[in-house]
Short mmCIF file of C-alpha atoms in Angstrom, two decimals:
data_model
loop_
_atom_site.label_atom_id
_atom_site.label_comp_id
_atom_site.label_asym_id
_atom_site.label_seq_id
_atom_site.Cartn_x
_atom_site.Cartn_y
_atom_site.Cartn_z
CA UNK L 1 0.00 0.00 0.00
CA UNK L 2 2.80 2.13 0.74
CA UNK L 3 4.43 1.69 -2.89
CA UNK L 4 1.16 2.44 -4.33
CA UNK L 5 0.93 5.82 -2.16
CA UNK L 6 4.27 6.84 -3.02
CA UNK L 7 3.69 5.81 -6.50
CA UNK L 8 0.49 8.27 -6.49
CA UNK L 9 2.43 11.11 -5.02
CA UNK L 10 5.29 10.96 -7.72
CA UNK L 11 2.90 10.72 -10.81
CA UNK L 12 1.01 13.29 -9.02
CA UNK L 13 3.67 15.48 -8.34
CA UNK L 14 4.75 14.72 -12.33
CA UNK L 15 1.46 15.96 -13.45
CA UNK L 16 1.65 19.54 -11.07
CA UNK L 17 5.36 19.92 -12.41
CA UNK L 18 4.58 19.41 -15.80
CA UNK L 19 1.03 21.43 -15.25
CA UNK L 20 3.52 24.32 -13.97
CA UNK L 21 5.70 24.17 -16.76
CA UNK L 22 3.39 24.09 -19.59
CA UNK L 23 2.17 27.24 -18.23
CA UNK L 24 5.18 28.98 -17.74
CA UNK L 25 5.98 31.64 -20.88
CA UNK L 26 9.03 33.25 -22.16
CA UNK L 27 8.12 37.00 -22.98
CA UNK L 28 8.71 38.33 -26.25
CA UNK L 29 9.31 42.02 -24.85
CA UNK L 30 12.60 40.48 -23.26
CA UNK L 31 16.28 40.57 -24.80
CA UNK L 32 17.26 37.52 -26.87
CA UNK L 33 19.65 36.62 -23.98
CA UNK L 34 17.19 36.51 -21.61
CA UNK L 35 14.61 35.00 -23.66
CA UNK L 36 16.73 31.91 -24.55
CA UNK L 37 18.13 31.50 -20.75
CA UNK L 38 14.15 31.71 -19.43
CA UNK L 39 13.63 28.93 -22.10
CA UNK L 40 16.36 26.75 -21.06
CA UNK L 41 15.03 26.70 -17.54
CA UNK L 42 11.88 26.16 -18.45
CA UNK L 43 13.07 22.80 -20.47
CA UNK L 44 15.45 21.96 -17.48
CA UNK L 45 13.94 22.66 -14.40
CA UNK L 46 17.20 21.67 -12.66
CA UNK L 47 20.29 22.69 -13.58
CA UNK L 48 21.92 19.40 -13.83
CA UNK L 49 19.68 18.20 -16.32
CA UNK L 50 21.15 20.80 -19.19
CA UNK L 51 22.80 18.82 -21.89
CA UNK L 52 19.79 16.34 -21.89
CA UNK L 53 21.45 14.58 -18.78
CA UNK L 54 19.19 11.96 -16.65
CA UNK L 55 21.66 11.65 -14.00
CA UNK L 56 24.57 14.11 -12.48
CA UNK L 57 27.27 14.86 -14.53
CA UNK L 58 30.42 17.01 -14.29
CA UNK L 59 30.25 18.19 -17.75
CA UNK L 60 31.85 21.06 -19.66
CA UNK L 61 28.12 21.73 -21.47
CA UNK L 62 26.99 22.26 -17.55
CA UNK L 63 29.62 25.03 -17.54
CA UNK L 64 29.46 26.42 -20.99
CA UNK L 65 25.77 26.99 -20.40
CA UNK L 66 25.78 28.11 -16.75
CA UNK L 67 28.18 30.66 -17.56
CA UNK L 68 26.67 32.21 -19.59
CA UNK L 69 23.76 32.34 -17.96
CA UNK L 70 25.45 34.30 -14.80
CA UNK L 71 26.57 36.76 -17.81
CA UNK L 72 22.98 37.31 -18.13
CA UNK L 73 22.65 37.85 -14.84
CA UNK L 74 25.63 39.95 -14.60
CA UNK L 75 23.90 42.36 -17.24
CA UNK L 76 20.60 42.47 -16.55
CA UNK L 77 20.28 41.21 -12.68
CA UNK L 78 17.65 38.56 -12.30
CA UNK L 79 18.46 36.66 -9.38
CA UNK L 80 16.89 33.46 -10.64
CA UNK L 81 19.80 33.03 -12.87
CA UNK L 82 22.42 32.81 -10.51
CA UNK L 83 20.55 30.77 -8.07
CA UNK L 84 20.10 28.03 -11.31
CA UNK L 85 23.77 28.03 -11.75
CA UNK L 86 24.27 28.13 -7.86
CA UNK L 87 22.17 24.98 -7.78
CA UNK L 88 24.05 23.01 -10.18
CA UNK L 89 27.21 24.05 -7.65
CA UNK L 90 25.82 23.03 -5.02
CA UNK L 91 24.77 19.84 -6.23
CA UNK L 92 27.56 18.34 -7.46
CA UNK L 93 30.60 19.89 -5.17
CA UNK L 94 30.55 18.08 -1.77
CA UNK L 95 31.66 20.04 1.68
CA UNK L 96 35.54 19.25 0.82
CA UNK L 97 35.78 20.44 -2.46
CA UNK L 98 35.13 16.80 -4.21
CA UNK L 99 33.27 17.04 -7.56
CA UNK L 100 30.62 14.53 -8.28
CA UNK L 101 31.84 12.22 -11.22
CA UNK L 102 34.80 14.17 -11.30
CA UNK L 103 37.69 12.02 -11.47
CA UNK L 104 41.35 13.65 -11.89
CA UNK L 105 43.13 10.40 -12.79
CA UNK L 106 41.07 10.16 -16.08
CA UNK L 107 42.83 13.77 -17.40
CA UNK L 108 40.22 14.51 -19.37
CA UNK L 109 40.75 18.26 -20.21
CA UNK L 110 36.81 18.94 -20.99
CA UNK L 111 36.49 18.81 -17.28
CA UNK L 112 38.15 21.81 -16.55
CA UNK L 113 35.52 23.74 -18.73
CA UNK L 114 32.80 24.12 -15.99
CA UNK L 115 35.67 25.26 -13.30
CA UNK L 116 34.96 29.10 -14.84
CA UNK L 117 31.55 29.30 -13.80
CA UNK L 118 32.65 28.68 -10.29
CA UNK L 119 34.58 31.55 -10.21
CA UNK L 120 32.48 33.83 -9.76
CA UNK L 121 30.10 31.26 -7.39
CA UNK L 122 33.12 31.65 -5.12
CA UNK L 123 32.62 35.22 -5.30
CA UNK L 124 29.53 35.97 -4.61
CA UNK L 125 29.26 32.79 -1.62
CA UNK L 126 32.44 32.74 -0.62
CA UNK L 127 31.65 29.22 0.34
CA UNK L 128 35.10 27.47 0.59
CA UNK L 129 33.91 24.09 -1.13
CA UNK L 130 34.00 26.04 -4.23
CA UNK L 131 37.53 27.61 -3.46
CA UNK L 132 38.41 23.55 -2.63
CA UNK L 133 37.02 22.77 -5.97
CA UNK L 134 38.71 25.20 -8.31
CA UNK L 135 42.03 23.82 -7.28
CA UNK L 136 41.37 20.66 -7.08
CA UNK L 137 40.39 21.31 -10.93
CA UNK L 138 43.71 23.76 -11.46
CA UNK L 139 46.05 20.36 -9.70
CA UNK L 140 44.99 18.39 -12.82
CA UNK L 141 47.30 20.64 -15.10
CA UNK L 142 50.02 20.11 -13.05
CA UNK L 143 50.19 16.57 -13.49
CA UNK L 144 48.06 16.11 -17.05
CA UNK L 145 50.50 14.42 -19.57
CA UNK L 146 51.95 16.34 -22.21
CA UNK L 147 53.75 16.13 -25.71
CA UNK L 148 57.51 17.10 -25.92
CA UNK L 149 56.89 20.97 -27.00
CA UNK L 150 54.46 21.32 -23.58
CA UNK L 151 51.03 20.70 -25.26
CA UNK L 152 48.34 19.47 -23.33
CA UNK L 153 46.89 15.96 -24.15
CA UNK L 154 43.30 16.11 -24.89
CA UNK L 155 42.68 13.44 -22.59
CA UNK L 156 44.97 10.37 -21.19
CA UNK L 157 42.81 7.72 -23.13
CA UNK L 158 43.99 10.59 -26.76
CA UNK L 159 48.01 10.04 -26.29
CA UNK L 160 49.66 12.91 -28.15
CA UNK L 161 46.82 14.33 -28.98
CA UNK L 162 46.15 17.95 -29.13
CA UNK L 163 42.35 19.15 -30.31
CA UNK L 164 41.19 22.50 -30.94
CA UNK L 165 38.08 22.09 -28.75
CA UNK L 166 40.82 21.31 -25.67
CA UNK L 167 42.37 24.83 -25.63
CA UNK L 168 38.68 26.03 -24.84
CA UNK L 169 38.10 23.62 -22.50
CA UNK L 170 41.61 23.90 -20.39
CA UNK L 171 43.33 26.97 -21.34
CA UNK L 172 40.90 29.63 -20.87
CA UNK L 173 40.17 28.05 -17.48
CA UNK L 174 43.89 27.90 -16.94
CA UNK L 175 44.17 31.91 -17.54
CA UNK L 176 41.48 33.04 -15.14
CA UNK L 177 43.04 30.92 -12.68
CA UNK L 178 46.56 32.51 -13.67
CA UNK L 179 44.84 35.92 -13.02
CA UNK L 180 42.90 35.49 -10.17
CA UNK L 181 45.70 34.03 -8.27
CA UNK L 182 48.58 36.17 -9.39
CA UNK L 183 50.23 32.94 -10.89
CA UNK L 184 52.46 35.28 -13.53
CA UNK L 185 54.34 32.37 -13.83
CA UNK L 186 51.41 30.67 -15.75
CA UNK L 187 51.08 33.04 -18.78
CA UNK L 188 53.85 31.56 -21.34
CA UNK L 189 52.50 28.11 -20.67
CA UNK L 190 48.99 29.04 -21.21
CA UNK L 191 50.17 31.43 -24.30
CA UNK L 192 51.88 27.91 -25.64
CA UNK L 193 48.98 26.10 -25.65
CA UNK L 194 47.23 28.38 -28.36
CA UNK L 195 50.50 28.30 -30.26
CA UNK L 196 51.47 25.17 -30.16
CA UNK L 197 47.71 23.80 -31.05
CA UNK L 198 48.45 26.44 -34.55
CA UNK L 199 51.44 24.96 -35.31
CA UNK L 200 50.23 21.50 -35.36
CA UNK L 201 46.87 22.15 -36.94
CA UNK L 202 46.96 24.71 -39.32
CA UNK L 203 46.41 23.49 -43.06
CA UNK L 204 48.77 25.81 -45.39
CA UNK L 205 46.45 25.32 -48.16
CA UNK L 206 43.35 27.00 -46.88
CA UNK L 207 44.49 29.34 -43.49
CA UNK L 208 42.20 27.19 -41.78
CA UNK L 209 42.69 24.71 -38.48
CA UNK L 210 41.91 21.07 -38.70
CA UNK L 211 39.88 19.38 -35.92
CA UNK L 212 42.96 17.83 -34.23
CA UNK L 213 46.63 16.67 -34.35
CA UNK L 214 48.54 13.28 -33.33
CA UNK L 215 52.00 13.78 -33.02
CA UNK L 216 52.73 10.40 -32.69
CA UNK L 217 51.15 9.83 -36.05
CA UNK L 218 49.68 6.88 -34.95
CA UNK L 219 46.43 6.97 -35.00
CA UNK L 220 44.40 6.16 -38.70
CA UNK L 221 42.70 9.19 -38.48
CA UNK L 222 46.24 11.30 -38.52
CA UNK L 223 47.92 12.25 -41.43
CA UNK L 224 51.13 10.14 -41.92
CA UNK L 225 53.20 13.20 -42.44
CA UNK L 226 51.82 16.19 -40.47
CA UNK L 227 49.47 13.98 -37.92
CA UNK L 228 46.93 16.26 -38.45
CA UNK L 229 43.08 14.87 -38.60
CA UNK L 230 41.18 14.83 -42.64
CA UNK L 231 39.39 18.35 -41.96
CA UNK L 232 38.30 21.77 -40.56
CA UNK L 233 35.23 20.82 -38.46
CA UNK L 234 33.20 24.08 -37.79
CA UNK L 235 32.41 23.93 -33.83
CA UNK L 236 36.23 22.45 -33.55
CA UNK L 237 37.32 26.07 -34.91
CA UNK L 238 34.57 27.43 -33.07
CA UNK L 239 35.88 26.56 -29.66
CA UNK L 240 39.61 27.81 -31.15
CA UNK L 241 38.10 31.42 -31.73
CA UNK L 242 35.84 31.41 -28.22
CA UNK L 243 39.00 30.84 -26.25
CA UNK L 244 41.13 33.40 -27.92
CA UNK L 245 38.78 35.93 -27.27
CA UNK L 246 38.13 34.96 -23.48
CA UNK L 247 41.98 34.11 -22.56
CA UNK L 248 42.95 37.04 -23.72
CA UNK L 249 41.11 39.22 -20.82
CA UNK L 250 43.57 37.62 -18.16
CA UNK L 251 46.78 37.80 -20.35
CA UNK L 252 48.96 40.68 -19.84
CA UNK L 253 49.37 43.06 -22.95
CA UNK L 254 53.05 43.11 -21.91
CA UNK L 255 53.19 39.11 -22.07
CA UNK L 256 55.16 37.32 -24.04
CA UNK L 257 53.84 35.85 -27.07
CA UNK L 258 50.44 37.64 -26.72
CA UNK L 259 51.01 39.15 -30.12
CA UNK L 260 51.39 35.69 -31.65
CA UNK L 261 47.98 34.72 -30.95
CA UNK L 262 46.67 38.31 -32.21
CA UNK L 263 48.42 37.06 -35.39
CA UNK L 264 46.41 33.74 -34.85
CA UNK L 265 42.97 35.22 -33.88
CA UNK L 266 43.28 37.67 -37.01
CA UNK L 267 44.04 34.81 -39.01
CA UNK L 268 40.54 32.89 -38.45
CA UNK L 269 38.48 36.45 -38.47
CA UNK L 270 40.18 36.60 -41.67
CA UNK L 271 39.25 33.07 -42.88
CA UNK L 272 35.40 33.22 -41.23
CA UNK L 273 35.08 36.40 -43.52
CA UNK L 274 36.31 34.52 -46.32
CA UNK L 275 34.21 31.13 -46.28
CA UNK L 276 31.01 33.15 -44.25
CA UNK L 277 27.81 32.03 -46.89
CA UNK L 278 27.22 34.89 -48.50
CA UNK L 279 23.79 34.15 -48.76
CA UNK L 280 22.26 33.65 -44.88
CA UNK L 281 25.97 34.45 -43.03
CA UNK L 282 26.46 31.57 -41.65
CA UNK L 283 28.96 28.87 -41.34
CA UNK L 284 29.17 25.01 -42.87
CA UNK L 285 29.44 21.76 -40.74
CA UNK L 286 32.87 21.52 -42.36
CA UNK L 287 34.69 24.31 -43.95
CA UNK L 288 36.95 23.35 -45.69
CA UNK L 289 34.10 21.60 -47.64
CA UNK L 290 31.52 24.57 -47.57
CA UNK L 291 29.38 24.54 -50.19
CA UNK L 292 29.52 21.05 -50.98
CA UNK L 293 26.97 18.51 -51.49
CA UNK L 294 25.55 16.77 -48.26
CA UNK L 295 27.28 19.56 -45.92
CA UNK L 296 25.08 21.97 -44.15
CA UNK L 297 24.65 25.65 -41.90
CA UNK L 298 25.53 24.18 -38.32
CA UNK L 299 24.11 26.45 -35.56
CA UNK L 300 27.04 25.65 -32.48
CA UNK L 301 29.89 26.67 -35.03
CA UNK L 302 27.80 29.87 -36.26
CA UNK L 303 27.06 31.16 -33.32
CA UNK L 304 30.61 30.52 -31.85
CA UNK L 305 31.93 32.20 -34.56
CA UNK L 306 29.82 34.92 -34.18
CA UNK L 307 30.14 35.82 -30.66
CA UNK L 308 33.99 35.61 -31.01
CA UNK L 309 34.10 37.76 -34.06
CA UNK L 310 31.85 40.27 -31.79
CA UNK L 311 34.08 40.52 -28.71
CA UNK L 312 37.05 40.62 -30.46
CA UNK L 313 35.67 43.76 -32.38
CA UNK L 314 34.89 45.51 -29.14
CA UNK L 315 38.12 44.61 -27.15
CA UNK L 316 40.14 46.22 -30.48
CA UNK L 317 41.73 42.68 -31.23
CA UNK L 318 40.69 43.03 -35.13
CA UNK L 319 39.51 45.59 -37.35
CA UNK L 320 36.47 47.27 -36.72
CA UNK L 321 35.03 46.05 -39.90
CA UNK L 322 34.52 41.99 -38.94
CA UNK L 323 31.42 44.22 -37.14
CA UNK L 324 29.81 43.59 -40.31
CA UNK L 325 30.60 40.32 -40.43
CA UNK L 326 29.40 39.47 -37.56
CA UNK L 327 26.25 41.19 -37.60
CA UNK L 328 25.27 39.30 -40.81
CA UNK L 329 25.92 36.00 -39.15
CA UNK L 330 23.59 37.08 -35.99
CA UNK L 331 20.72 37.92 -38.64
CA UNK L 332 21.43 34.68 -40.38
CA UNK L 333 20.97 32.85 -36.80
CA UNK L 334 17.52 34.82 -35.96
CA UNK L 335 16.48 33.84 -39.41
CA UNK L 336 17.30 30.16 -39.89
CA UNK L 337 18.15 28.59 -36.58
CA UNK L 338 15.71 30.14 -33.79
CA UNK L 339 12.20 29.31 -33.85
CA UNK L 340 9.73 30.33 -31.36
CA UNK L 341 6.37 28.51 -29.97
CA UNK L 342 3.34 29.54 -28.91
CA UNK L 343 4.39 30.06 -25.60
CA UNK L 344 7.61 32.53 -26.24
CA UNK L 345 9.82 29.56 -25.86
CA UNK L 346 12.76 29.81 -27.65
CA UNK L 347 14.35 26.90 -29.66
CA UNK L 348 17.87 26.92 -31.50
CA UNK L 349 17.93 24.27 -34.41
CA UNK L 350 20.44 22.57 -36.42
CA UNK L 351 23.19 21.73 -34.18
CA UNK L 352 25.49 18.83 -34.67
CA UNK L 353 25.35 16.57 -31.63
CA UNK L 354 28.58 15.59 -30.89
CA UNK L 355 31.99 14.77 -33.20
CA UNK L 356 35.37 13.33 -32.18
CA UNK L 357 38.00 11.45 -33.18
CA UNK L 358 39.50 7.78 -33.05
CA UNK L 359 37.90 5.66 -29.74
CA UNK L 360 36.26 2.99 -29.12
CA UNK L 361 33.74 2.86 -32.13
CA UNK L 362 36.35 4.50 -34.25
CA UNK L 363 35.77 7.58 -35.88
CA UNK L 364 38.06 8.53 -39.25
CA UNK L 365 37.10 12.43 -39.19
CA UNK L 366 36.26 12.12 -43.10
CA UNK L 367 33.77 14.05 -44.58
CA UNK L 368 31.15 11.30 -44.70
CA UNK L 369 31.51 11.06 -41.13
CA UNK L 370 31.03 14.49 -40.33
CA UNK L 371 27.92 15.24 -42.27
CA UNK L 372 26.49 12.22 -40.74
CA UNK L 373 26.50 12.79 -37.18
CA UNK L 374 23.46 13.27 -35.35
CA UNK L 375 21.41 17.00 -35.85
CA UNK L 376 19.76 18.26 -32.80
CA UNK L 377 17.69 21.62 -31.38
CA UNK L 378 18.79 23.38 -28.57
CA UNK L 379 21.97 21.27 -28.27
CA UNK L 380 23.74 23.83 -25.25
CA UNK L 381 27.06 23.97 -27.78
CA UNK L 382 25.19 25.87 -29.73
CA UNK L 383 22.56 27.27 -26.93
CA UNK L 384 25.23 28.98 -24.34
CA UNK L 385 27.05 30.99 -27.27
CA UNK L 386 24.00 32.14 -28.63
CA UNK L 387 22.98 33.77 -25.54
CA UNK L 388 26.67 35.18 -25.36
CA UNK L 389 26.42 36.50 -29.09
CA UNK L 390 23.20 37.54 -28.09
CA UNK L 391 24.66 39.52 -25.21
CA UNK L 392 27.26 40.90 -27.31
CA UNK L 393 24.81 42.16 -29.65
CA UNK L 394 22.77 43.95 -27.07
CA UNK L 395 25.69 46.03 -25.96
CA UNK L 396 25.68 47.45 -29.29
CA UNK L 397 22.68 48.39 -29.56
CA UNK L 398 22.71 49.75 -26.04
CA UNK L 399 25.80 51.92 -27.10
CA UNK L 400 24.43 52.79 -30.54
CA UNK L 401 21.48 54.29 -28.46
CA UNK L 402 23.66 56.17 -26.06
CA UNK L 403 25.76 57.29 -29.19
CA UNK L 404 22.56 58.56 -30.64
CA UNK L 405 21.20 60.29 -27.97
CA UNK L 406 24.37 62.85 -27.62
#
């Protein structure tokens, strides 16, 4: 009898929750940032289950998405937002700094991704797990394995391997940390990662950066000469350009090699301005391939692109003129990617799922392979930089108003 009570409580508390939800609405008056963040929460009532999760995760979507949600907050102050990322803290960091399903020994560098967001949790709690848990995160790096010329491994099961989408997930983490804890010492290695990850990835006969590099040469996918994976995946570049932009607030203008990965960043604005579809403004699945039959407009990459062509406009690291760039591929997003329901709830479409590299159901990184990997809405690799393009985007119109009120 008790089963069947308890059994009539949870369906019954199912119905109310999804009774509540189904009412909820996302206000079309609101900012695009705001609008998307509302919607988020409204598919994931708790913050662990972003990234479609059914159980707790330590994931680097968790952080991607969560920060950029306490940007939002940050900007335009609703409390609810940082409480949703608080939550997700709170969940998974126990009372000694321990991270649920965090496990150092695996040195996987995605894991460092969602160590950012805590940042500022410290901050604003100054609850000491969190302090506990951002260096238990930093301690990986000290110990994560490493080629010859000091470049990271993407993860201990990827020996040699260095892929674009780890600089995002490690280095920009790795600067903050630098910064925050006057760790000057920190800045050439974290300046080598972005270098290093050029020098083994860059493809001479486009300007663009393939998805990844073995310098063992080992692996199928690699290249037996260079090591370097088949193509230029978009999001893999899209991650590349996202951690240029947000490393380089916690580098030194004075430092070292800091004018190497201007060179770098104004390389790929370049490039994106080049191979941008001139048509909607946004960006192919693979580019090195855009245009070509069977590849297609991918929302993550585009709006990654986007956001970092944005920034890097406003903090003066490329010409003022990628602006325009930029705000043709945030029109192209509004016009092909987000669609709205009846209810103000905002959906971003056309995102590619996931893509890697080698493993356990081995992947080649050709072309075929690519094209082919699962499509999904509001996938949060394309959701969190959306609401940071989006937030980018707002500035300028909030400046272009002040501008025109003088």
């Amino acid at each position: 009898m008790m089963n069947n009570l308890l059994c009539k409580t949870f369906v019954m508390g199912a119905l109310i929750c999804s009774t509540h939800l189904a009412a909820q609405k996302v206000s079309d008056k609101q900012p695009w940032s705001v609008r998307m963040v509302e919607s988020e929460m409204i598919r994931c009532p708790e913050s662990w289950q972003l990234d479609f999760q059914p159980k707790l995760k330590w994931d680097y979507c968790h952080g991607l998405e969560l920060q950029a949600m306490l940007d939002v907050y940050d900007t335009y102050g609703d409390k609810k937002m940082f409480d949703y990322a608080l939550a997700y803290a709170d969940t998974m960091i126990h009372k000694d700094g321990s991270i649920e399903t965090y496990k150092l020994h695996e040195y996987n560098i995605d894991r460092l991704n969602s160590g950012k967001f805590l940042f500022r949790i410290y901050e604003q709690t100054k609850d000491e797990k969190y302090k506990k848990a951002i260096d238990l995160l930093r301690s990986q790096l000290d110990t994560h394995p490493r080629n010859e010329d000091g470049g990271f491994w993407h993860k201990k099961i990827y020996p040699n391997q260095m892929w674009l989408d780890g600089i995002y997930m490690g280095s920009t983490f790795y600067a903050e940390y630098a910064f925050r804890n006057d760790r000057v010492q920190d800045y050439p290695d974290v300046v080598n990662q972005f270098i290093t990850v050029a020098r083994h990835t860059y493809d001479p006969k486009n300007g663009l950066y393939r998805h990844a590099c073995d310098v063992s040469r080992k692996e199928r996918w690699a290249d037996s000469v260079t090591g370097q994976s088949q193509h230029s995946w978009g999001r893999a570049m899209g991650w590349y350009a996202m951690a240029f932009v947000d490393a380089l607030d916690f580098i030194p203008k004075h430092e070292a090699g800091r004018d190497s990965m201007l060179v770098i960043l104004n390389n790929i604005a370049t490039q994106l301005k080049r191979i941008q579809d001139p048509k909607t403004g946004l960006w192919y699945q693979v580019l090195d391939k855009s245009g070509e039959k069977g590849n297609y407009l991918e929302s993550s990459c585009s709006t990654m692109f986007v956001y970092a062509l944005f920034k890097a406009v406003r903090k003066g690291y490329i010409d003022k003129s990628y602006l325009e760039v930029a705000l043709k591929g945030y029109k192209g997003i509004l016009d092909n990617f987000i669609e709205v329901d009846k209810d103000g709830v905002v959906t971003i479409t056309k995102a590619c799922a996931v893509a890697g590299l080698g493993g356990k159901d081995y992947r080649m990184g050709d072309y075929t392979y690519y094209i082919n990997e699962t499509i999904r809405s509001n996938d949060p690799k394309a959701v969190g930089p959306f609401i940071m393009a989006s937030l980018e985007w707002e500035r300028l119109q909030q400046v272009r108003e002040i501008v025109n009120q003088k």
